């Protein structure tokens, strides 16, 4: 998608998109287009039930005396609480309409549009970003789709007098690349994306200046990663551990470390999952996907901070060599784990990935992301990622980054009770709790692999990595949740 900003006259073809506020005050762009169309906009509003509420649109085809294909009015709600995220939603709503048409180009006409909480350049940039985010499509495996059924839109222009729009958009562009990378990874089926092929995709981040290290099974065995390796041992695919280093900050600063669960397919192992919906488990690498996309975003915009992304990549399969329920494994930390349920595998992967990351990079802050539990969906549905955290300041920083980016988090409980619930009769811990609080006991398990004095947050994104339906700026499918969150967290606290 080509994105441009222009203050020239509006083009004579393609779609024109005009945001309008609820209060009835029309923008200069609106009035100009209405006049040129011979009043077609006013007539259309009068003859329809259109109200300029958030997310509402009114499409006017062959608008009066204009040669453009259509004018799309997009409701912006009330101007007084209009935010950057609302601007993105407008971009998404406008783009959605054009994507459903045959138009190749669209222009957002926003002259005169202004709101208290966002300056004109950022407003333009956010509209463009929302439109681009909505235009994502994972269609590489559709070989028979006719051209007429594919969106034709290739060019989005924001028509604005704000001179800083292009500069304001530059970082969003890089962050958007990261979001798209994550959506691609999450969308790939597990016969294409498995630990080794995932690691190879990470290697592409070298082009952005990221240093990428890949550990294979032999190295991991030497390091004593019995917990991670146990999960992968029933699979034909070898496990991998990938570290992506972006050192854009001061040499002396310890890096902030992100760790991602990368189960490229989760059958449940011998504790096998029921067959309906199992295909969803191709995106059980959503945490690793988010960490990889975030590293691409952070490196892409050349963040002045030291950030390392570590992802544990395994496939959880049942076969003759697979781990059994009841097996005891030894993690790199030296702690032993009784594996009572082979479907509680993500935590086993993260245990070693997190330990290795702390040993290797000596971070003061670790944030892990994982599609860890079905229970978090019971708690928070698809509205928030669950945040479990051992440090109040870190909790606040992440919550704020979530609110700023729309990757929202909800602070969940993690107490001594949850740690007590994973005590084992024969090993240092077991990998499942008893009844109840399944997301908190999973978090407590991870907490056993966090070193003293490390501020740590665990983000359970099982309800967020995949969108069952379209939202304002995210088409159905891989959402890219976490990329913008982590990027903003770094920008606000480490740069
Ligand atoms: N990958 C799943 C969690 C999950 C469920 C992610 C639904 C996305 C959507 C995880 O490995 C898992 O199987 N968790 C079990 C844990 C249980 C065995 C303690 C679960 O949630 O049922
Ligand atoms: Mn599982
Ligand atoms: Zn899983």
Coordinates of C-alpha atoms and ligand atoms in Angstrom, one line a residue:
X1 CA 0.0 0.0 0.0
X2 CA 1.3 3.4 -1.0
X3 CA 0.7 6.0 1.6
X4 CA 1.2 9.7 0.8
X5 CA 0.3 13.1 2.3
X6 CA -0.7 16.0 0.1
X7 CA -2.1 19.5 0.3
X8 CA -2.8 19.7 -3.5
X9 CA -6.4 19.9 -4.9
X10 CA -8.4 16.7 -4.5
X11 CA -8.0 14.1 -7.3
X12 CA -10.8 13.8 -9.8
X13 CA -11.1 10.1 -9.6
X14 CA -11.2 7.4 -7.0
X15 CA -12.8 7.6 -3.6
X16 CA -13.0 10.6 -1.3
X17 CA -13.3 9.9 2.4
X18 CA -14.5 12.7 4.7
X19 CA -14.6 12.4 8.5
X20 CA -17.3 14.4 10.3
X21 CA -18.0 15.0 13.9
X22 CA -21.3 14.4 15.6
X23 CA -21.8 18.0 16.7
X24 CA -22.9 19.0 13.2
X25 CA -20.0 21.4 12.6
X26 CA -18.8 20.6 9.1
X27 CA -15.1 20.8 8.1
X28 CA -13.7 22.9 5.3
X29 CA -13.0 19.7 3.3
X30 CA -16.7 18.7 3.7
X31 CA -18.0 22.0 2.6
X32 CA -15.7 22.1 -0.4
X33 CA -16.6 18.7 -1.6
X34 CA -20.3 19.3 -1.0
X35 CA -20.2 22.5 -3.0
X36 CA -18.3 20.9 -5.9
X37 CA -20.7 18.0 -5.9
X38 CA -23.6 20.4 -6.2
X39 CA -24.9 19.6 -2.7
X40 CA -24.9 15.8 -3.1
X41 CA -23.5 15.3 0.5
X42 CA -26.1 17.5 2.2
X43 CA -28.8 15.7 0.2
X44 CA -27.5 12.3 1.1
X45 CA -27.3 13.1 4.8
X46 CA -30.9 14.5 4.8
X47 CA -32.2 11.5 2.9
X48 CA -30.5 8.9 5.1
X49 CA -30.5 8.0 8.8
X50 CA -26.8 8.8 9.0
X51 CA -25.5 10.1 12.2
X52 CA -21.8 10.9 12.6
X53 CA -21.4 8.4 15.5
X54 CA -18.1 6.6 15.8
X55 CA -17.7 3.9 13.2
X56 CA -20.8 4.8 11.2
X57 CA -20.3 5.5 7.4
X58 CA -22.4 6.8 4.6
X59 CA -21.4 6.0 1.1
X60 CA -22.5 8.3 -1.7
X61 CA -22.0 6.8 -5.1
X62 CA -21.4 9.0 -8.3
X63 CA -21.6 12.1 -6.1
X64 CA -23.5 14.7 -8.1
X65 CA -21.3 16.8 -10.3
X66 CA -18.0 15.2 -9.1
X67 CA -16.2 12.7 -11.4
X68 CA -15.1 10.7 -8.3
X69 CA -16.5 7.2 -7.9
X70 CA -17.8 7.8 -4.4
X71 CA -17.7 10.0 -1.3
X72 CA -17.6 8.2 2.0
X73 CA -18.6 10.1 5.1
X74 CA -17.1 8.6 8.3
X75 CA -18.6 9.4 11.7
X76 CA -16.0 10.6 14.2
X77 CA -18.1 10.9 17.3
X78 CA -17.7 13.9 19.6
X79 CA -14.6 16.0 18.9
X80 CA -13.9 16.7 22.6
X81 CA -12.8 13.2 23.4
X82 CA -11.5 12.3 20.0
X83 CA -8.1 10.5 20.4
X84 CA -5.3 9.2 18.2
X85 CA -6.9 5.8 18.3
X86 CA -10.2 7.3 17.2
X87 CA -8.3 8.7 14.2
X88 CA -7.0 5.3 13.4
X89 CA -10.5 3.9 13.6
X90 CA -11.7 6.5 11.0
X91 CA -8.9 5.4 8.8
X92 CA -9.9 1.8 9.2
X93 CA -13.6 2.5 8.6
X94 CA -12.9 4.5 5.4
X95 CA -10.5 2.0 4.1
X96 CA -12.9 -0.9 4.7
X97 CA -15.5 0.7 2.4
X98 CA -13.0 1.3 -0.3
X99 CA -11.5 -2.1 0.0
X100 CA -14.9 -3.6 -0.7
X101 CA -15.2 -1.5 -3.9
X102 CA -13.2 -1.6 -7.2
X103 CA -11.4 1.7 -6.4
X104 CA -7.7 1.8 -6.8
X105 CA -7.1 5.0 -4.9
X106 CA -8.7 6.8 -2.0
X107 CA -8.1 10.2 -0.5
X108 CA -9.0 11.3 3.1
X109 CA -10.1 14.9 2.9
X110 CA -9.4 16.3 6.3
X111 CA -8.8 20.0 5.9
X112 CA -10.4 21.7 8.8
X113 CA -10.7 18.6 10.9
X114 CA -9.2 19.2 14.4
X115 CA -9.5 17.9 17.9
X116 CA -8.1 19.0 21.2
X117 CA -6.2 15.9 22.1
X118 CA -4.2 15.4 18.9
X119 CA -2.3 17.8 16.6
X120 CA -3.0 18.1 12.9
X121 CA 0.1 16.2 11.7
X122 CA -0.4 13.3 14.1
X123 CA -4.1 13.2 13.2
X124 CA -3.2 12.8 9.5
X125 CA -0.6 10.2 10.3
X126 CA -3.0 8.2 12.5
X127 CA -5.7 8.2 9.8
X128 CA -3.2 6.9 7.3
X129 CA -2.0 4.3 9.8
X130 CA -5.5 3.1 10.6
X131 CA -6.3 2.7 6.9
X132 CA -3.1 0.7 6.3
X133 CA -3.7 -1.5 9.3
X134 CA -7.1 -2.3 8.0
X135 CA -5.8 -3.1 4.5
X136 CA -3.8 -6.2 5.7
X137 CA -4.7 -9.4 3.9
X138 CA -3.2 -12.9 4.2
X139 CA -4.0 -14.3 0.7
X140 CA -0.8 -16.0 -0.4
X141 CA -2.5 -19.4 -0.6
X142 CA -5.5 -18.3 -2.6
X143 CA -4.5 -19.3 -6.1
X144 CA -8.0 -19.2 -7.7
X145 CA -9.3 -15.9 -6.4
X146 CA -10.4 -13.8 -9.3
X147 CA -9.0 -10.3 -9.6
X148 CA -12.4 -8.8 -9.3
X149 CA -12.8 -10.4 -5.9
X150 CA -9.6 -8.9 -4.6
X151 CA -9.4 -5.4 -3.2
X152 CA -8.0 -3.0 -5.9
X153 CA -6.9 -0.3 -3.5
X154 CA -3.2 0.4 -3.8
X155 CA -2.9 4.1 -3.0
X156 CA -4.1 6.0 0.1
X157 CA -3.6 9.8 0.3
X158 CA -4.3 12.0 3.2
X159 CA -5.2 15.5 2.0
X160 CA -4.1 17.9 4.7
X161 CA -2.4 21.2 5.1
X162 CA -0.4 19.9 8.1
X163 CA 3.2 20.1 7.0
X164 CA 4.5 17.6 9.6
X165 CA 2.2 14.7 8.6
X166 CA 4.8 12.8 6.6
X167 CA 7.3 13.0 9.4
X168 CA 4.7 12.0 12.0
X169 CA 3.9 9.0 9.9
X170 CA 7.5 7.7 9.6
X171 CA 7.6 5.7 12.8
X172 CA 4.1 4.4 12.4
X173 CA 5.2 3.0 9.1
X174 CA 8.0 1.0 10.7
X175 CA 5.8 -0.1 13.6
X176 CA 3.2 -1.1 11.0
X177 CA 5.8 -3.3 9.3
X178 CA 6.3 -5.1 12.6
X179 CA 2.5 -5.6 13.1
X180 CA 2.3 -7.0 9.6
X181 CA 5.2 -9.3 10.2
X182 CA 3.5 -10.7 13.3
X183 CA 0.2 -11.1 11.4
X184 CA 2.0 -13.0 8.7
X185 CA 3.7 -15.3 11.2
X186 CA 0.5 -15.9 13.2
X187 CA -1.4 -16.7 10.0
X188 CA 1.0 -19.2 8.6
X189 CA 0.0 -22.8 8.9
X190 CA 2.2 -25.1 10.9
X191 CA 3.4 -27.2 8.0
X192 CA 5.0 -24.0 6.7
X193 CA 6.0 -22.3 9.9
X194 CA 7.8 -24.7 12.3
X195 CA 10.7 -24.0 14.6
X196 CA 13.4 -24.0 12.0
X197 CA 11.5 -22.0 9.3
X198 CA 10.4 -19.6 12.0
X199 CA 14.0 -19.1 13.0
X200 CA 14.9 -18.5 9.4
X201 CA 12.3 -15.7 9.2
X202 CA 13.8 -14.1 12.3
X203 CA 17.2 -14.1 10.5
X204 CA 15.7 -11.6 8.0
X205 CA 15.7 -9.0 10.8
X206 CA 19.5 -8.8 10.2
X207 CA 18.6 -6.4 7.4
X208 CA 17.3 -4.0 10.0
X209 CA 20.5 -4.2 12.0
X210 CA 19.3 -6.8 14.5
X211 CA 21.8 -9.4 15.6
X212 CA 20.1 -12.8 15.4
X213 CA 21.4 -15.9 17.3
X214 CA 19.8 -19.3 16.8
X215 CA 20.4 -22.2 19.2
X216 CA 19.7 -25.8 18.0
X217 CA 18.9 -28.9 20.1
X218 CA 22.5 -29.9 20.7
X219 CA 23.3 -26.6 22.2
X220 CA 20.1 -26.5 24.3
X221 CA 20.8 -30.0 25.6
X222 CA 24.3 -28.8 26.7
X223 CA 22.7 -25.9 28.5
X224 CA 20.4 -28.3 30.3
X225 CA 17.1 -27.1 28.8
X226 CA 15.2 -30.2 29.7
X227 CA 12.0 -28.4 30.1
X228 CA 11.8 -26.8 26.6
X229 CA 13.3 -29.9 24.9
X230 CA 10.8 -32.2 26.6
X231 CA 7.9 -30.4 24.9
X232 CA 9.5 -30.8 21.4
X233 CA 10.7 -34.4 21.8
X234 CA 7.5 -35.9 20.3
X235 CA 7.9 -33.8 17.1
X236 CA 9.8 -34.6 13.9
X237 CA 10.7 -30.9 13.9
X238 CA 13.7 -29.9 15.9
X239 CA 13.3 -27.1 18.5
X240 CA 15.0 -23.8 18.3
X241 CA 15.8 -20.9 20.6
X242 CA 16.2 -17.5 18.9
X243 CA 17.6 -14.3 20.3
X244 CA 17.2 -11.0 18.5
X245 CA 19.4 -8.2 19.8
X246 CA 18.9 -4.5 19.1
X247 CA 21.5 -2.4 20.9
X248 CA 20.4 1.1 20.0
X249 CA 21.1 2.5 23.4
X250 CA 24.0 3.2 25.7
X251 CA 26.6 0.4 25.8
X252 CA 26.4 0.3 29.6
X253 CA 22.6 0.0 29.8
X254 CA 21.3 -3.5 30.5
X255 CA 18.8 -4.5 27.8
X256 CA 15.1 -4.9 28.5
X257 CA 14.2 -8.5 27.5
X258 CA 11.1 -9.7 25.8
X259 CA 10.4 -13.5 25.8
X260 CA 7.8 -15.2 23.6
X261 CA 6.1 -18.5 23.6
X262 CA 6.6 -20.0 20.2
X263 CA 4.7 -23.3 20.1
X264 CA 4.3 -23.6 16.3
X265 CA 1.6 -26.2 16.8
X266 CA 0.0 -27.4 20.0
X267 CA -1.8 -30.7 19.7
X268 CA -1.6 -31.0 23.5
X269 CA 0.8 -33.8 23.2
X270 CA -0.2 -37.1 24.9
X271 CA -2.7 -35.1 26.9
X272 CA -4.2 -34.5 23.4
X273 CA -6.7 -31.8 22.8
X274 CA -10.2 -32.5 21.4
X275 CA -10.3 -32.2 17.6
X276 CA -12.8 -29.4 17.1
X277 CA -10.9 -26.1 16.9
X278 CA -7.5 -27.7 17.1
X279 CA -6.5 -25.9 14.0
X280 CA -6.4 -22.7 16.0
X281 CA -3.3 -24.0 17.7
X282 CA -1.2 -23.0 14.6
X283 CA -1.2 -19.6 16.3
X284 CA 0.1 -20.9 19.6
X285 CA 3.3 -19.1 18.6
X286 CA 1.5 -15.7 19.0
X287 CA 3.8 -14.6 21.8
X288 CA 6.9 -15.3 19.8
X289 CA 5.2 -13.7 16.8
X290 CA 4.6 -10.5 18.8
X291 CA 8.1 -10.4 20.1
X292 CA 9.6 -10.8 16.6
X293 CA 7.3 -8.1 15.2
X294 CA 8.2 -5.8 18.1
X295 CA 11.9 -6.3 17.4
X296 CA 11.3 -5.4 13.7
X297 CA 9.4 -2.3 14.8
X298 CA 12.0 -1.2 17.3
X299 CA 14.9 -1.8 15.0
X300 CA 13.0 -0.4 12.0
X301 CA 12.5 2.9 13.6
X302 CA 16.0 2.8 15.1
X303 CA 15.0 3.1 18.8
X304 CA 17.6 4.5 21.1
X305 CA 17.3 1.6 23.5
X306 CA 18.8 -1.8 24.2
X307 CA 16.2 -4.4 23.6
X308 CA 16.5 -8.2 23.2
X309 CA 13.8 -10.6 22.0
X310 CA 14.1 -14.2 22.9
X311 CA 11.7 -16.8 21.6
X312 CA 11.4 -20.5 22.4
X313 CA 10.2 -22.5 19.3
X314 CA 8.8 -26.0 19.6
X315 CA 6.1 -28.2 18.2
X316 CA 4.0 -30.1 20.7
X317 CA 3.2 -33.5 19.1
X318 CA 2.2 -36.9 20.4
X319 CA 4.3 -39.9 19.2
X320 CA 6.3 -42.8 20.5
X321 CA 9.1 -40.5 21.7
X322 CA 6.7 -37.9 23.2
X323 CA 6.8 -36.8 26.8
X324 CA 4.3 -38.6 29.1
X325 CA 2.0 -37.1 31.7
X326 CA 3.9 -37.8 35.0
X327 CA 7.4 -37.4 33.5
X328 CA 9.8 -35.3 35.5
X329 CA 12.1 -33.0 33.6
X330 CA 15.0 -30.8 34.7
X331 CA 15.0 -27.2 33.6
X332 CA 18.1 -25.1 32.9
X333 CA 17.6 -23.3 36.2
X334 CA 18.2 -26.7 38.0
X335 CA 14.6 -26.9 39.2
X336 CA 12.7 -30.1 38.4
X337 CA 9.2 -30.2 37.1
X338 CA 6.6 -32.9 37.2
X339 CA 4.7 -32.7 33.9
X340 CA 1.2 -33.8 34.9
X341 CA -0.3 -32.4 31.7
X342 CA 1.6 -32.3 28.4
X343 CA -0.9 -29.7 27.2
X344 CA 0.4 -27.2 29.7
X345 CA 3.5 -26.9 27.5
X346 CA 3.9 -23.2 26.9
X347 CA 5.2 -22.6 30.5
X348 CA 7.7 -25.4 30.0
X349 CA 9.1 -23.7 27.0
X350 CA 9.1 -20.3 28.6
X351 CA 10.8 -21.6 31.8
X352 CA 14.0 -22.3 29.9
X353 CA 13.8 -19.4 27.5
X354 CA 13.4 -17.0 30.3
X355 CA 16.2 -18.5 32.4
X356 CA 18.6 -18.5 29.4
X357 CA 17.6 -14.9 28.6
X358 CA 18.4 -13.7 32.2
X359 CA 21.7 -15.6 32.4
X360 CA 22.8 -14.3 29.0
X361 CA 21.6 -10.6 29.1
X362 CA 21.4 -9.8 32.8
X363 CA 18.3 -7.7 32.3
X364 CA 16.6 -5.7 35.0
X365 CA 13.2 -6.1 33.3
X366 CA 11.7 -9.1 31.5
X367 CA 8.3 -9.2 29.8
X368 CA 7.0 -12.4 28.4
X369 CA 4.2 -12.9 26.0
X370 CA 2.3 -16.1 25.5
X371 CA -0.9 -17.6 24.3
X372 CA -0.7 -19.5 27.6
X373 CA -4.2 -20.4 28.9
X374 CA -7.7 -20.9 27.8
X375 CA -8.6 -19.6 31.2
X376 CA -7.6 -16.1 30.4
X377 CA -10.3 -16.1 27.7
X378 CA -12.8 -17.1 30.3
X379 CA -11.7 -14.1 32.4
X380 CA -11.1 -11.4 29.9
X381 CA -12.7 -12.6 26.6
X382 CA -11.1 -10.8 23.6
X383 CA -10.9 -7.4 25.2
X384 CA -7.7 -7.4 27.3
X385 CA -4.5 -9.3 27.6
X386 CA -4.0 -10.6 31.1
X387 CA -1.0 -9.0 32.9
X388 CA 0.7 -10.8 35.8
X389 CA 3.5 -8.8 37.3
X390 CA 5.8 -8.6 40.3
X391 CA 6.5 -4.9 40.2
X392 CA 4.0 -2.0 40.5
X393 CA 6.0 0.4 38.4
X394 CA 6.3 -2.1 35.5
X395 CA 2.5 -2.8 35.8
X396 CA 1.8 0.9 35.4
X397 CA 4.2 1.3 32.5
X398 CA 2.6 -1.6 30.6
X399 CA -0.9 -0.6 31.3
X400 CA -0.3 2.9 30.0
X401 CA 1.4 1.5 26.9
X402 CA -1.6 -0.6 26.4
X403 CA -4.0 2.3 26.7
X404 CA -2.0 4.4 24.3
X405 CA -1.8 1.8 21.6
X406 CA -5.1 -0.1 22.0
X407 CA -3.3 -3.3 23.0
X408 CA -5.1 -3.2 26.3
X409 CA -4.0 -5.1 29.4
X410 CA -5.8 -6.0 32.6
X411 CA -3.9 -6.5 35.8
X412 CA -4.6 -10.0 37.2
X413 CA -3.8 -11.5 40.6
X414 CA -0.6 -13.5 41.3
X415 CA -0.2 -14.4 45.0
X416 CA 1.4 -16.9 47.3
X417 CA -1.7 -19.1 47.0
X418 CA -1.1 -19.5 43.3
X419 CA 2.5 -20.5 44.0
X420 CA 1.3 -23.0 46.6
X421 CA -1.0 -24.5 44.0
X422 CA 1.8 -25.8 41.8
X423 CA 3.6 -27.7 44.6
X424 CA 4.5 -31.2 43.5
X425 CA 4.6 -34.4 45.5
X426 CA 7.8 -35.6 43.9
X427 CA 9.5 -32.7 42.2
X428 CA 10.2 -29.0 42.8
X429 CA 6.9 -28.1 41.1
X430 CA 4.2 -29.5 38.8
X431 CA 3.2 -27.9 35.6
X432 CA -0.5 -27.5 36.4
X433 CA -2.4 -26.1 39.4
X434 CA -5.5 -27.7 40.8
X435 CA -9.0 -26.4 40.1
X436 CA -9.5 -22.8 39.4
X437 CA -7.3 -19.7 38.7
X438 CA -5.7 -21.5 35.7
X439 CA -4.1 -18.3 34.4
X440 CA -2.7 -17.3 37.7
X441 CA -1.2 -20.7 38.4
X442 CA 0.4 -20.7 35.0
X443 CA 1.9 -17.3 35.9
X444 CA 3.1 -18.6 39.2
X445 CA 4.9 -21.4 37.4
X446 CA 6.7 -18.8 35.2
X447 CA 7.5 -16.8 38.3
X448 CA 9.6 -19.7 39.6
X449 CA 12.0 -18.9 36.7
X450 CA 12.4 -15.2 37.4
X451 CA 15.6 -14.2 39.2
X452 CA 15.5 -12.1 42.4
X453 CA 15.5 -8.3 41.6
X454 CA 14.2 -8.8 38.1
X455 CA 11.1 -6.8 37.4
X456 CA 8.9 -9.2 35.4
X457 CA 5.6 -9.2 33.7
X458 CA 3.8 -12.1 32.1
X459 CA 1.2 -11.2 29.4
X460 CA -1.2 -13.9 28.6
X461 CA -2.5 -13.1 25.1
X462 CA -4.4 -16.2 24.3
X463 CA -7.6 -14.2 23.8
X464 CA -5.9 -11.4 21.8
X465 CA -3.5 -13.0 19.2
X466 CA -6.3 -14.0 16.8
X467 CA -9.4 -12.0 15.9
X468 CA -12.5 -14.1 15.2
X469 CA -14.1 -11.1 13.6
X470 CA -13.1 -7.7 12.0
X471 CA -12.5 -4.8 14.3
X472 CA -11.9 -1.1 13.5
X473 CA -8.3 -1.5 12.3
X474 CA -7.8 -5.3 12.3
X475 CA -9.2 -7.7 9.8
X476 CA -10.3 -11.1 10.9
X477 CA -7.2 -13.3 11.6
X478 CA -3.8 -12.7 13.2
X479 CA -4.1 -9.4 15.1
X480 CA -0.5 -8.4 15.7
X481 CA -1.4 -7.8 19.4
X482 CA 1.6 -6.9 21.4
X483 CA 3.8 -5.3 18.8
X484 CA 2.6 -1.7 19.3
X485 CA 2.4 -2.3 23.0
X486 CA 6.0 -3.4 23.4
X487 CA 7.2 -0.7 21.0
X488 CA 5.4 2.0 23.0
X489 CA 6.6 0.5 26.3
X490 CA 10.2 0.9 25.0
X491 CA 9.6 4.4 23.6
X492 CA 8.0 5.7 26.8
X493 CA 10.3 4.2 29.3
X494 CA 13.7 3.4 27.7
X495 CA 14.4 6.2 25.2
Ligands
LIG1 N1 -2.1 -23.0 23.9 C1 -2.9 -23.4 24.9 C2 -3.7 -22.2 25.5 C3 -4.7 -21.6 24.5 C4 -6.0 -22.0 24.5 C5 -4.3 -20.6 23.6 C6 -6.9 -21.4 23.6 C7 -5.2 -20.0 22.7 C8 -6.5 -20.4 22.7 C9 -2.1 -23.9 26.1 O1 -0.9 -24.6 25.7 C10 -3.0 -24.9 26.8 O2 -3.3 -25.9 26.2 N2 -3.3 -24.6 28.0 C11 -4.2 -25.5 28.8 C12 -3.6 -25.5 30.2 C13 -4.2 -26.6 31.1 C14 -3.8 -28.0 30.5 C15 -3.7 -26.4 32.5 C16 -5.6 -24.8 28.8 O3 -5.7 -23.6 28.8 O4 -6.5 -25.6 28.8
LIG2 MN1 -1.3 -26.6 25.3
LIG3 ZN1 -0.1 -24.0 24.0

